[in-house]
Coordinates of C-alpha atoms and ligand atoms in Angstrom, one line a residue:
Chain A
M1 CA -27.5 53.1 -5.0
A2 CA -26.0 49.6 -4.5
D3 CA -23.7 49.8 -7.4
I4 CA -21.9 53.0 -6.8
G5 CA -18.4 52.9 -8.4
A6 CA -15.3 52.0 -6.4
S7 CA -13.9 55.6 -6.7
T8 CA -17.1 57.2 -5.4
K9 CA -17.1 54.7 -2.6
M10 CA -13.6 55.6 -1.8
A11 CA -14.5 59.3 -1.8
H12 CA -17.4 58.6 0.4
E13 CA -15.3 56.8 3.0
L14 CA -12.7 59.6 2.9
R15 CA -15.4 62.1 3.6
A16 CA -16.6 59.9 6.5
V17 CA -13.1 59.9 8.0
Y18 CA -13.0 63.7 7.5
T19 CA -16.4 64.1 9.1
L20 CA -15.5 62.1 12.2
W21 CA -12.2 64.0 12.4
L22 CA -14.1 67.3 12.1
R23 CA -16.4 66.3 14.9
E24 CA -13.5 65.6 17.2
M25 CA -11.9 68.9 16.3
T26 CA -15.2 70.8 16.8
R27 CA -15.5 69.3 20.2
F28 CA -11.9 70.1 21.0
V29 CA -12.4 73.8 20.1
T30 CA -15.8 73.9 21.9
E31 CA -14.4 72.5 25.1
W32 CA -11.7 75.0 25.6
T33 CA -11.7 74.4 29.4
R34 CA -10.5 70.8 28.6
V35 CA -7.8 72.2 26.3
V36 CA -6.6 74.7 28.9
G37 CA -6.6 71.9 31.5
A38 CA -4.6 69.6 29.3
L39 CA -2.1 72.3 28.6
A40 CA -1.8 73.4 32.2
Q41 CA -1.0 70.0 33.5
P42 CA 2.4 69.5 31.8
L43 CA 3.3 73.1 32.6
I44 CA 2.6 72.5 36.3
F45 CA 4.6 69.3 36.2
L46 CA 7.4 71.1 34.5
L47 CA 7.4 74.0 37.0
I48 CA 7.0 72.1 40.2
F49 CA 9.3 69.1 39.4
G50 CA 11.7 71.3 37.4
I51 CA 12.2 73.7 40.3
G52 CA 11.8 71.2 43.1
L53 CA 14.2 68.6 41.8
N54 CA 16.6 70.8 40.1
S55 CA 18.8 71.4 43.1
T56 CA 18.8 67.7 43.9
F57 CA 20.1 66.7 40.5
R58 CA 22.2 69.6 39.5
G59 CA 25.9 68.7 39.6
G60 CA 25.1 65.1 40.4
A61 CA 26.1 62.1 38.3
L62 CA 23.0 62.4 36.2
L63 CA 23.4 65.8 34.6
P64 CA 26.5 67.2 32.9
P65 CA 27.6 70.4 34.5
G66 CA 25.5 73.4 33.3
F67 CA 22.3 71.5 32.5
S68 CA 19.1 71.6 34.4
Y69 CA 16.6 68.9 35.5
T70 CA 14.0 70.8 33.5
Q71 CA 15.9 70.1 30.4
F72 CA 16.1 66.4 31.4
M73 CA 12.4 66.2 32.1
F74 CA 11.0 68.2 29.2
P75 CA 11.0 65.4 26.5
G76 CA 9.2 63.1 29.0
I77 CA 6.6 65.8 29.8
L78 CA 6.1 66.4 26.1
G79 CA 5.6 62.6 25.6
M80 CA 3.2 62.5 28.5
S81 CA 1.1 65.3 27.2
V82 CA 0.8 63.7 23.8
L83 CA 0.1 60.3 25.4
F84 CA -2.7 61.4 27.7
T85 CA -4.4 63.8 25.2
S86 CA -4.7 61.1 22.5
L87 CA -5.7 58.4 25.0
F88 CA -8.5 60.6 26.5
S89 CA -9.7 61.7 23.1
S90 CA -10.2 58.1 22.0
I91 CA -11.9 56.9 25.1
S92 CA -14.5 59.5 24.6
V93 CA -16.1 56.6 22.7
I94 CA -17.2 55.4 26.1
W95 CA -19.1 58.7 26.6
D96 CA -20.4 58.6 23.1
R97 CA -21.9 55.2 23.9
E98 CA -23.2 56.3 27.3
F99 CA -24.9 59.4 25.8
G100 CA -26.1 57.5 22.7
F101 CA -24.3 59.4 20.0
L102 CA -22.3 56.4 19.1
K103 CA -25.4 54.8 17.6
E104 CA -25.7 57.7 15.2
I105 CA -22.2 56.9 13.9
L106 CA -22.7 53.1 13.9
V107 CA -25.9 53.2 11.9
A108 CA -24.4 55.5 9.2
P109 CA -23.5 54.0 5.9
I110 CA -19.7 54.1 6.4
S111 CA -17.2 51.4 7.0
Q112 CA -15.8 50.4 10.4
S113 CA -12.3 51.3 9.4
S114 CA -13.4 54.9 8.5
I115 CA -14.8 55.3 12.0
V116 CA -11.6 54.0 13.6
L117 CA -9.4 56.1 11.3
G118 CA -11.4 59.3 11.8
K119 CA -11.4 58.9 15.6
M120 CA -7.6 58.1 15.7
L121 CA -6.7 61.0 13.5
G122 CA -8.9 63.3 15.5
G123 CA -7.2 62.3 18.7
A124 CA -3.7 62.5 17.1
T125 CA -4.4 66.0 15.8
Q126 CA -5.4 67.2 19.2
A127 CA -2.3 65.7 20.7
L128 CA -0.1 67.3 18.1
I129 CA -1.6 70.7 18.6
Q130 CA -0.9 70.5 22.3
G131 CA 2.6 69.1 21.7
T132 CA 3.3 71.9 19.3
I133 CA 2.3 74.5 21.9
L134 CA 4.7 72.8 24.3
L135 CA 7.5 72.8 21.7
L136 CA 7.3 76.6 21.7
L137 CA 8.8 76.4 25.2
M138 CA 12.0 74.8 23.9
P139 CA 14.0 78.0 23.1
F140 CA 13.3 79.2 26.7
L141 CA 14.7 76.0 28.1
G142 CA 17.8 76.2 26.0
L143 CA 16.8 73.4 23.7
W144 CA 16.5 74.0 20.0
P145 CA 16.8 71.1 17.5
G146 CA 16.3 73.2 14.3
M147 CA 13.5 72.8 11.8
V148 CA 14.4 69.3 10.7
G149 CA 14.5 68.4 14.4
V150 CA 11.0 69.8 14.8
L151 CA 9.7 67.7 11.9
K152 CA 11.3 64.6 13.6
L153 CA 9.6 65.5 16.8
W154 CA 6.3 65.9 15.1
L155 CA 6.8 62.4 13.5
I156 CA 7.5 60.8 16.9
M157 CA 4.6 62.7 18.6
F158 CA 2.3 61.6 15.8
L159 CA 3.3 58.0 16.2
I160 CA 2.9 58.1 20.0
A161 CA -0.5 59.7 19.5
I162 CA -1.6 57.0 17.0
T163 CA -0.4 54.3 19.4
L164 CA -2.3 55.6 22.3
S165 CA -5.5 56.5 20.5
G166 CA -5.5 53.1 18.8
L167 CA -5.0 51.5 22.2
G168 CA -7.7 53.7 23.8
L169 CA -10.1 52.9 21.0
A170 CA -9.5 49.2 21.3
L171 CA -10.0 49.3 25.0
A172 CA -13.0 51.6 24.9
S173 CA -14.8 49.4 22.3
R174 CA -14.7 46.5 24.8
M175 CA -15.5 48.5 27.9
S176 CA -18.8 49.8 29.0
S177 CA -17.8 51.9 31.9
M178 CA -15.2 54.5 32.9
E179 CA -14.3 52.5 36.0
G180 CA -12.7 49.7 33.9
F181 CA -10.8 52.3 32.0
Q182 CA -9.6 53.9 35.3
M183 CA -8.2 50.5 36.2
I184 CA -6.2 50.3 33.0
M185 CA -5.1 53.8 33.5
N186 CA -3.7 53.2 37.0
F187 CA -2.2 49.8 36.5
V188 CA -1.0 49.9 32.9
V189 CA -0.6 53.4 31.5
M190 CA 0.8 55.1 34.6
P191 CA 3.5 52.5 35.3
L192 CA 4.4 52.4 31.6
W193 CA 4.9 56.1 31.6
M194 CA 6.8 56.1 35.0
L195 CA 9.2 53.5 33.6
S196 CA 9.7 55.2 30.3
G197 CA 12.7 57.2 31.6
A198 CA 10.7 60.4 31.7
F199 CA 11.5 61.1 35.3
F200 CA 14.8 59.2 35.9
P201 CA 17.3 57.7 33.6
L202 CA 18.0 54.0 32.9
Q203 CA 21.5 54.4 34.3
G204 CA 21.9 53.4 37.9
V205 CA 18.6 51.7 38.6
P206 CA 18.4 48.1 39.9
S207 CA 18.7 45.5 37.2
W208 CA 15.2 44.2 37.5
M209 CA 13.9 47.7 37.0
E210 CA 16.3 48.3 34.1
F211 CA 14.8 45.2 32.5
L212 CA 11.3 46.6 32.9
M213 CA 12.4 49.9 31.5
R214 CA 13.9 48.2 28.5
I215 CA 10.8 46.3 27.6
D216 CA 8.6 49.4 28.1
P217 CA 7.9 50.6 24.6
L218 CA 7.4 54.1 25.8
T219 CA 11.1 54.2 26.8
Y220 CA 12.0 54.3 23.1
A221 CA 9.6 57.1 22.4
V222 CA 11.1 59.2 25.2
D223 CA 14.6 58.3 24.0
A224 CA 13.7 59.4 20.5
L225 CA 12.4 62.7 21.7
R226 CA 15.5 63.2 23.8
G227 CA 17.8 62.3 21.0
V228 CA 16.3 64.9 18.7
M229 CA 16.1 67.7 21.3
Y230 CA 19.5 67.3 22.7
G231 CA 21.2 67.1 19.3
S232 CA 24.9 66.9 19.9
S233 CA 25.0 68.6 23.3
P234 CA 26.7 66.7 26.2
L235 CA 23.2 65.8 27.5
A236 CA 22.8 63.5 24.5
K237 CA 25.9 61.6 25.3
A238 CA 24.9 61.1 28.9
L239 CA 21.2 60.3 28.4
V240 CA 20.3 59.0 24.9
A241 CA 20.7 55.3 24.5
H242 CA 19.7 54.5 20.9
T243 CA 19.9 55.9 17.4
F244 CA 17.0 57.9 16.1
S245 CA 16.2 55.3 13.4
F246 CA 16.2 52.5 15.9
D247 CA 13.8 54.3 18.2
L248 CA 11.7 55.3 15.2
T249 CA 11.4 51.8 14.0
I250 CA 10.1 50.6 17.4
V251 CA 7.7 53.5 17.8
A252 CA 6.4 53.0 14.2
L253 CA 5.8 49.3 14.8
L254 CA 3.9 50.1 17.9
A255 CA 1.7 52.5 16.1
L256 CA 1.0 50.0 13.4
G257 CA 0.2 47.3 16.0
A258 CA -2.2 49.6 17.9
F259 CA -3.9 50.6 14.7
I260 CA -4.5 47.0 13.7
L261 CA -5.7 46.2 17.2
A262 CA -8.2 49.0 17.1
L263 CA -9.5 47.9 13.6
L264 CA -9.9 44.3 14.9
L265 CA -11.6 45.1 18.2
F266 CA -13.8 48.0 17.2
R267 CA -17.0 46.2 16.3
R268 CA -20.2 47.5 15.0
G269 CA -22.8 45.0 16.2
E270 CA -23.7 44.0 19.7
G271 CA -23.3 40.4 18.7
Chain B
M1 CA -40.4 48.2 1.8
L2 CA -39.9 45.7 4.6
Q3 CA -40.1 41.9 4.2
V4 CA -39.4 40.0 7.4
E5 CA -39.5 36.2 7.6
G6 CA -38.9 34.1 10.6
L7 CA -36.7 36.8 12.2
E8 CA -35.2 35.6 15.5
K9 CA -32.9 36.9 18.1
R10 CA -31.4 35.1 21.2
Y11 CA -29.3 36.8 23.8
G12 CA -27.9 33.7 25.5
A13 CA -30.9 32.3 27.3
V14 CA -33.1 35.2 26.6
H15 CA -35.2 34.6 23.5
A16 CA -35.9 38.3 22.7
V17 CA -37.6 37.8 19.3
K18 CA -39.0 34.4 18.4
G19 CA -39.3 34.2 14.6
I20 CA -41.6 36.9 13.5
S21 CA -42.8 37.6 9.9
F22 CA -44.5 40.6 8.5
E23 CA -44.4 43.0 5.6
V24 CA -44.5 46.8 5.4
R25 CA -45.7 48.4 2.2
E26 CA -44.6 51.5 0.5
A27 CA -45.7 54.7 2.2
E28 CA -47.3 52.7 4.9
I29 CA -47.3 53.6 8.6
F30 CA -46.8 50.4 10.4
G31 CA -47.1 50.2 14.2
F32 CA -45.3 47.8 16.5
L33 CA -47.3 47.7 19.7
G34 CA -46.1 45.8 22.8
P35 CA -45.3 46.1 26.5
N36 CA -41.9 46.6 27.9
G37 CA -39.4 43.9 27.0
A38 CA -41.6 42.6 24.1
G39 CA -38.8 42.8 21.6
K40 CA -39.6 46.0 19.7
T41 CA -36.2 47.6 20.0
T42 CA -34.4 44.3 19.3
T43 CA -36.5 43.9 16.1
M44 CA -35.7 47.5 15.0
K45 CA -32.0 47.1 15.7
M46 CA -31.9 43.9 13.6
L47 CA -33.7 45.8 10.7
A48 CA -31.2 48.7 11.1
T49 CA -28.2 46.2 10.9
L50 CA -27.1 47.1 14.5
V51 CA -27.8 43.6 15.8
R52 CA -27.2 40.4 13.9
P53 CA -30.2 38.2 13.7
T54 CA -29.9 34.7 15.2
A55 CA -32.0 33.3 12.4
G56 CA -34.5 34.4 9.7
K57 CA -34.3 36.9 6.9
A58 CA -35.2 40.5 6.5
L59 CA -35.2 42.7 3.4
V60 CA -35.2 46.4 3.9
A61 CA -36.0 48.4 0.7
G62 CA -35.0 45.2 -1.2
Y63 CA -31.7 44.7 0.6
D64 CA -30.8 41.9 2.9
V65 CA -29.8 43.1 6.4
S66 CA -27.3 40.3 6.8
T67 CA -25.6 40.4 3.5
Q68 CA -26.1 44.0 2.3
P69 CA -25.8 46.1 5.5
D70 CA -24.3 49.1 3.7
E71 CA -27.2 49.3 1.2
V72 CA -29.7 48.9 4.0
R73 CA -28.0 51.7 6.1
R74 CA -28.1 54.0 3.1
S75 CA -31.9 53.4 2.7
I76 CA -33.1 54.0 6.2
G77 CA -33.4 56.7 8.8
I78 CA -33.8 55.9 12.4
V79 CA -34.8 57.6 15.6
F80 CA -33.6 55.5 18.5
Q81 CA -35.5 55.0 21.8
D82 CA -32.8 56.8 23.7
P83 CA -31.4 60.1 22.5
S84 CA -28.5 59.9 20.1
L85 CA -27.6 63.5 19.6
D86 CA -24.3 65.1 20.5
D87 CA -25.7 67.6 23.0
R88 CA -22.5 69.6 23.3
L89 CA -22.9 70.6 19.7
T90 CA -25.5 72.8 18.2
A91 CA -28.5 71.5 16.3
A92 CA -27.0 72.8 13.1
Q93 CA -23.7 71.0 13.7
N94 CA -25.6 67.7 14.5
L95 CA -27.5 68.0 11.2
R96 CA -24.4 68.9 9.2
F97 CA -22.5 65.9 10.5
H98 CA -25.4 63.7 9.6
A99 CA -25.5 65.1 6.1
M100 CA -21.8 64.6 5.7
L101 CA -21.9 61.0 6.9
Y102 CA -24.7 60.2 4.4
G103 CA -23.0 62.0 1.6
V104 CA -25.7 64.6 1.1
P105 CA -24.2 67.5 -1.0
S106 CA -23.9 70.5 1.2
D107 CA -26.1 72.9 -0.9
V108 CA -28.9 70.2 -0.9
A109 CA -28.4 69.7 2.9
V110 CA -28.8 73.4 3.6
A111 CA -32.1 73.5 1.8
R112 CA -33.3 70.3 3.4
V113 CA -32.3 71.4 6.9
K114 CA -34.3 74.6 6.5
E115 CA -37.4 72.7 5.3
L116 CA -37.2 70.0 7.9
M117 CA -36.5 72.4 10.8
E118 CA -39.5 74.4 9.7
M119 CA -41.6 71.3 9.7
V120 CA -40.6 70.4 13.3
E121 CA -40.8 74.0 14.3
L122 CA -37.2 74.4 15.4
Q123 CA -36.0 76.8 12.8
D124 CA -35.2 79.4 15.5
R125 CA -33.1 77.1 17.6
L126 CA -30.7 75.9 14.8
Q127 CA -27.7 77.6 16.3
E128 CA -28.3 76.6 19.9
R129 CA -26.6 73.7 21.6
V130 CA -28.7 70.6 22.0
K131 CA -27.9 70.7 25.7
T132 CA -30.4 73.5 26.0
F133 CA -33.2 71.6 24.3
S134 CA -36.1 70.0 26.1
G135 CA -36.9 66.3 25.6
G136 CA -39.6 67.0 23.1
M137 CA -37.4 69.4 21.1
R138 CA -34.6 66.8 21.0
R139 CA -37.0 64.2 19.7
R140 CA -38.2 66.5 17.0
L141 CA -34.7 67.4 16.0
E142 CA -33.9 63.6 15.8
I143 CA -36.8 63.1 13.5
A144 CA -35.6 65.9 11.3
R145 CA -32.1 64.4 11.3
G146 CA -33.4 61.0 10.4
L147 CA -35.1 62.4 7.3
L148 CA -32.2 64.5 6.1
H149 CA -30.9 62.0 3.7
R150 CA -34.4 61.1 2.3
P151 CA -34.6 57.5 3.5
K152 CA -37.1 55.1 2.0
V153 CA -37.9 53.7 5.4
L154 CA -38.0 55.6 8.6
F155 CA -37.7 53.7 11.9
L156 CA -39.1 55.4 15.0
D157 CA -38.6 53.6 18.3
E158 CA -41.2 55.0 20.6
P159 CA -40.9 58.5 19.2
T160 CA -43.5 60.0 21.5
A161 CA -42.6 58.2 24.8
G162 CA -42.5 60.5 27.7
L163 CA -43.7 63.5 25.8
D164 CA -46.8 65.6 26.6
T165 CA -50.0 65.2 24.7
Q166 CA -49.6 68.3 22.7
T167 CA -46.1 67.3 21.5
R168 CA -47.2 63.8 20.8
M169 CA -50.0 65.1 18.6
K170 CA -47.6 67.3 16.8
I171 CA -45.2 64.5 16.1
W172 CA -48.1 62.4 14.7
G173 CA -48.9 65.3 12.5
Y174 CA -45.3 65.3 11.1
I175 CA -45.4 61.6 10.6
H176 CA -48.6 61.8 8.5
E177 CA -47.2 64.8 6.6
L178 CA -44.1 62.9 5.8
R179 CA -45.8 60.0 4.4
E180 CA -47.9 62.3 2.2
R181 CA -44.9 64.5 1.1
E182 CA -42.1 62.0 0.8
G183 CA -43.8 58.7 0.4
V184 CA -41.6 57.3 3.1
A185 CA -42.6 54.1 4.9
V186 CA -42.7 54.4 8.6
F187 CA -42.0 51.6 11.0
M188 CA -42.7 52.7 14.5
S189 CA -43.0 51.2 17.9
T190 CA -45.1 52.5 20.7
H191 CA -46.8 51.4 23.9
Y192 CA -49.4 54.0 23.8
L193 CA -52.5 52.3 22.6
D194 CA -54.4 55.4 21.6
E195 CA -51.5 56.3 19.4
A196 CA -51.6 53.0 17.5
E197 CA -54.8 54.2 16.0
N198 CA -52.8 56.5 13.9
C199 CA -51.1 53.6 12.1
D200 CA -52.3 52.0 8.8
R201 CA -51.6 48.6 10.3
I202 CA -50.5 47.4 13.7
A203 CA -48.7 44.3 14.8
I204 CA -49.1 43.4 18.5
I205 CA -46.0 41.9 19.8
D206 CA -45.7 40.1 23.2
H207 CA -42.8 38.0 24.5
G208 CA -41.1 38.2 21.1
E209 CA -44.0 37.0 19.1
I210 CA -46.5 38.7 16.9
V211 CA -49.9 37.8 18.4
A212 CA -52.0 39.8 16.0
L213 CA -51.6 41.9 12.8
D214 CA -54.3 44.0 11.2
T215 CA -55.7 47.5 10.7
P216 CA -56.8 49.2 14.0
D217 CA -60.4 48.7 13.0
G218 CA -59.8 45.2 11.8
L219 CA -58.2 44.3 15.2
K220 CA -61.1 45.8 17.1
S221 CA -63.8 43.9 15.2
Q222 CA -61.8 40.8 15.2
F223 CA -61.0 40.7 18.9
G224 CA -63.6 42.7 20.6
G225 CA -67.1 43.6 19.4
D226 CA -69.2 46.5 20.5
V227 CA -69.9 46.7 24.2
I228 CA -73.4 47.5 25.4
T229 CA -73.6 48.4 29.1
L230 CA -77.0 48.2 30.7
M231 CA -77.7 50.0 34.0
T232 CA -80.1 48.1 36.2
D233 CA -81.4 47.7 39.7
D234 CA -81.4 44.0 39.6
P235 CA -78.5 42.7 37.5
E236 CA -79.0 39.0 38.4
T237 CA -82.5 38.9 37.1
L238 CA -81.7 40.8 34.0
L239 CA -78.7 38.6 33.3
A240 CA -80.7 35.5 33.6
A241 CA -83.5 36.8 31.5
I242 CA -81.2 37.8 28.6
R243 CA -79.5 34.5 28.7
E244 CA -82.8 32.7 28.6
R245 CA -84.1 34.7 25.7
W246 CA -80.9 34.8 23.6
P247 CA -78.6 31.9 24.6
Q248 CA -76.1 32.7 21.9
L249 CA -75.5 36.3 23.1
K250 CA -72.3 37.0 25.1
V251 CA -73.5 38.5 28.4
R252 CA -71.5 39.0 31.7
P253 CA -71.9 41.0 34.9
G254 CA -70.1 44.4 34.9
S255 CA -67.9 45.5 37.7
Q256 CA -70.4 48.0 39.2
G257 CA -73.6 46.2 39.1
Q258 CA -74.3 46.6 35.4
V259 CA -74.8 44.0 32.8
V260 CA -72.5 43.9 29.8
V261 CA -73.3 42.6 26.4
E262 CA -70.6 42.0 23.8
T263 CA -71.6 41.7 20.2
A264 CA -70.5 42.6 16.7
E265 CA -73.6 44.5 15.9
G266 CA -74.2 46.7 19.0
A267 CA -76.3 49.3 17.2
S268 CA -79.0 46.8 16.2
W269 CA -79.1 45.0 19.6
V270 CA -79.7 48.1 21.7
P271 CA -83.4 48.6 20.6
R272 CA -84.1 44.8 20.8
L273 CA -82.7 44.7 24.4
V274 CA -84.5 47.8 25.5
E275 CA -87.8 46.6 23.9
A276 CA -87.6 43.2 25.6
F277 CA -86.6 44.4 29.1
V278 CA -87.8 48.0 29.2
H279 CA -88.8 47.8 32.9
H280 CA -85.4 46.5 34.0
I281 CA -83.2 48.8 32.2
Q282 CA -82.6 52.3 33.4
A283 CA -79.9 53.5 31.1
V284 CA -77.9 52.1 28.1
T285 CA -74.5 53.0 26.8
L286 CA -73.0 51.6 23.6
S287 CA -69.2 51.7 23.2
R288 CA -66.9 50.8 20.4
P289 CA -64.0 48.6 21.7
S290 CA -60.7 50.3 22.2
L291 CA -57.3 48.8 21.4
D292 CA -57.0 48.4 25.2
D293 CA -59.7 45.8 25.1
V294 CA -57.9 44.1 22.2
F295 CA -54.6 44.2 23.9
I296 CA -55.9 42.8 27.2
K297 CA -57.6 40.0 25.3
L298 CA -54.5 39.1 23.4
T299 CA -51.9 39.4 26.1
G300 CA -53.9 38.8 29.2
R301 CA -52.8 42.1 30.7
A302 CA -53.1 45.8 30.3
I303 CA -50.2 48.0 29.3
R304 CA -49.4 49.7 32.6
E305 CA -49.1 53.3 31.5
E306 CA -47.7 54.6 34.9
E307 CA -44.9 52.1 34.9
A308 CA -44.1 52.8 31.3
S309 CA -43.9 56.5 31.7
A310 CA -41.6 56.2 34.7
V311 CA -39.2 54.3 32.5
D312 CA -39.6 56.9 29.8
R313 CA -38.8 59.7 32.2
M314 CA -35.6 58.0 33.3
R315 CA -34.6 57.5 29.7
L316 CA -35.2 61.1 28.8
Q317 CA -33.2 62.3 31.7
R318 CA -30.2 60.4 30.5
G319 CA -30.0 62.8 27.7
H320 CA -29.4 65.7 30.0
Ligands
LIG401 N1 -28.1 43.5 24.6 C1 -28.9 42.6 25.3 N2 -28.4 41.6 26.0 C2 -29.3 40.7 26.6 N3 -30.6 40.8 26.6 C3 -31.2 41.8 25.9 C4 -30.3 42.8 25.2 N4 -31.2 43.7 24.6 C5 -32.4 43.3 24.9 N5 -32.4 42.2 25.7 C6 -33.6 41.4 26.2 O1 -34.5 41.2 25.1 C7 -35.8 41.4 25.4 C8 -36.5 42.4 24.5 O2 -35.9 43.7 24.7 P1 -36.3 44.9 23.8 O3 -35.4 46.0 24.2 O4 -36.4 44.5 22.4 O5 -37.8 45.3 24.3 P2 -38.8 46.4 23.9 O6 -40.0 45.8 23.3 O7 -38.1 47.5 23.1 O8 -39.1 47.0 25.3 P3 -39.3 48.6 25.8 O9 -40.8 48.9 25.6 O10 -39.0 48.5 27.3 O11 -38.4 49.4 25.1 C9 -35.8 41.8 26.9 O12 -36.1 40.7 27.7 C10 -34.4 42.3 27.1 O13 -34.0 42.0 28.4
LIG402 MG1 -37.6 49.4 23.3

């Protein structure tokens, strides 16, 4: 058994990735209340903020005439949904450890990278499913980027999901409790998301805040989503700061960084 | 199957396992007996490649735990002390994931699952969520899961802790059946002394050290002989008389006014004692030593069953 060939070994690891992915997906389907909750949250945001703030912003300096705050907000909400779904999915490792199932995975004859990859892909798939459901709203909001646009959106969403699930996994493997994770949530993830331009644009904020927004990597993710969704409408001119390829490069580098971080920090042994 | 030499683990200042050595043979049931905190789980985790040893060497099915962890993991099955099932999934789903992780082809896995679930008498609960299982059912499911990929060595960390007597006996039944049918070596820990009698050999571990290693009978005759208890009206006189007549014999007062004689050949001493002191002795009992006696002798204390089972209950509840 020790000398199984390289290709069988590869096949075995791929099957391990698939198995871990499948478990995530089985849980996702089983826990339909969580799915509904995760879908309802962005819809509630969209509804309340969209209606509540629409009159405030309509006709102001921010929005070109004829466009709504909902249209402004939608890309940010989509990004948020992908971000939180993938993050929460990956930190389920903490629960797995708490309830013991993690040991079953750790003692299995599979490599550490397969575990990390399976978990990340599981989280990313869940995030993409939710993102895709939200994308179905686009035509009703007067946003339609075309099929190529949808593919680009998927790519960006996938990269955001990989970034956050990688980050979540790296954190979760070094954290024994949900409390520590709550701290990170409140003091790192929430501010990053608030400053990403999802709620208000870069233009017109104080310069220190503009600086923070510029170094917030999520800004580029939201910018990319906006760019694709608005296409060549006047909204794009007013709100999109960078080219798609520029945003894509940054988001892709982030995803790569998070993946490597997760691989490095996710350790098997207890020392 | 297992060759362990000078295996050692330190957690900072805590010296959890202090250089232990032993061997487990093919198809042997090897018991690891020790009180809470003795280092049983730590040893098992080192052998299962989950904890890196501080020093020493261990071969599992011929593979080194430090340098060939993948091969070791492929050769072993393990049932942890704390539950490690995904209780939001069904029993069938848990078993299926296990088979996939260990590369068991799915047609083989289906047949194995059927066979093993019949053995642990859970065949009717296959499609139910583990959440709805009792502690004993979970444990049995875990044992079945640990065997799914036909390991050469099965590690069981207190597989019967916190279970009722009936379930414990059932689990022991499976363990013996397994050894017969699959030739698997079983390395198990327990702190139930009566259970250790089911093992082929036992190592008694205390404070991270193996203090004795032998068959249950060997341990008993090595560390405690037979015990003859003499009921009498006048223990002091009897005690003195026996001491005078047979100075080499080990005699001591019992806790309730009896006289206790410890000797390797109890059966031949009973008639001699009765014959010599027939007027002083009202009743005689002869008892074989229990592992309890051995344990107390070796560690200087009894395993406190009540304490242990309170811990077990807490552990089992965590699975709910
Ligand atoms: N991760 C850890 N970090 C620090 N100390 C540890 C760790 N794991 C175990 N120990 C210590 O090592 C010693 C042995 O623990 P171990 O879990 O091996 O005991 P055990 O024989 O399995 O006991 P029990 O019957 O309670 O399960 C204990 O003193 C324990 O506190
Ligand atoms: Mg233990």
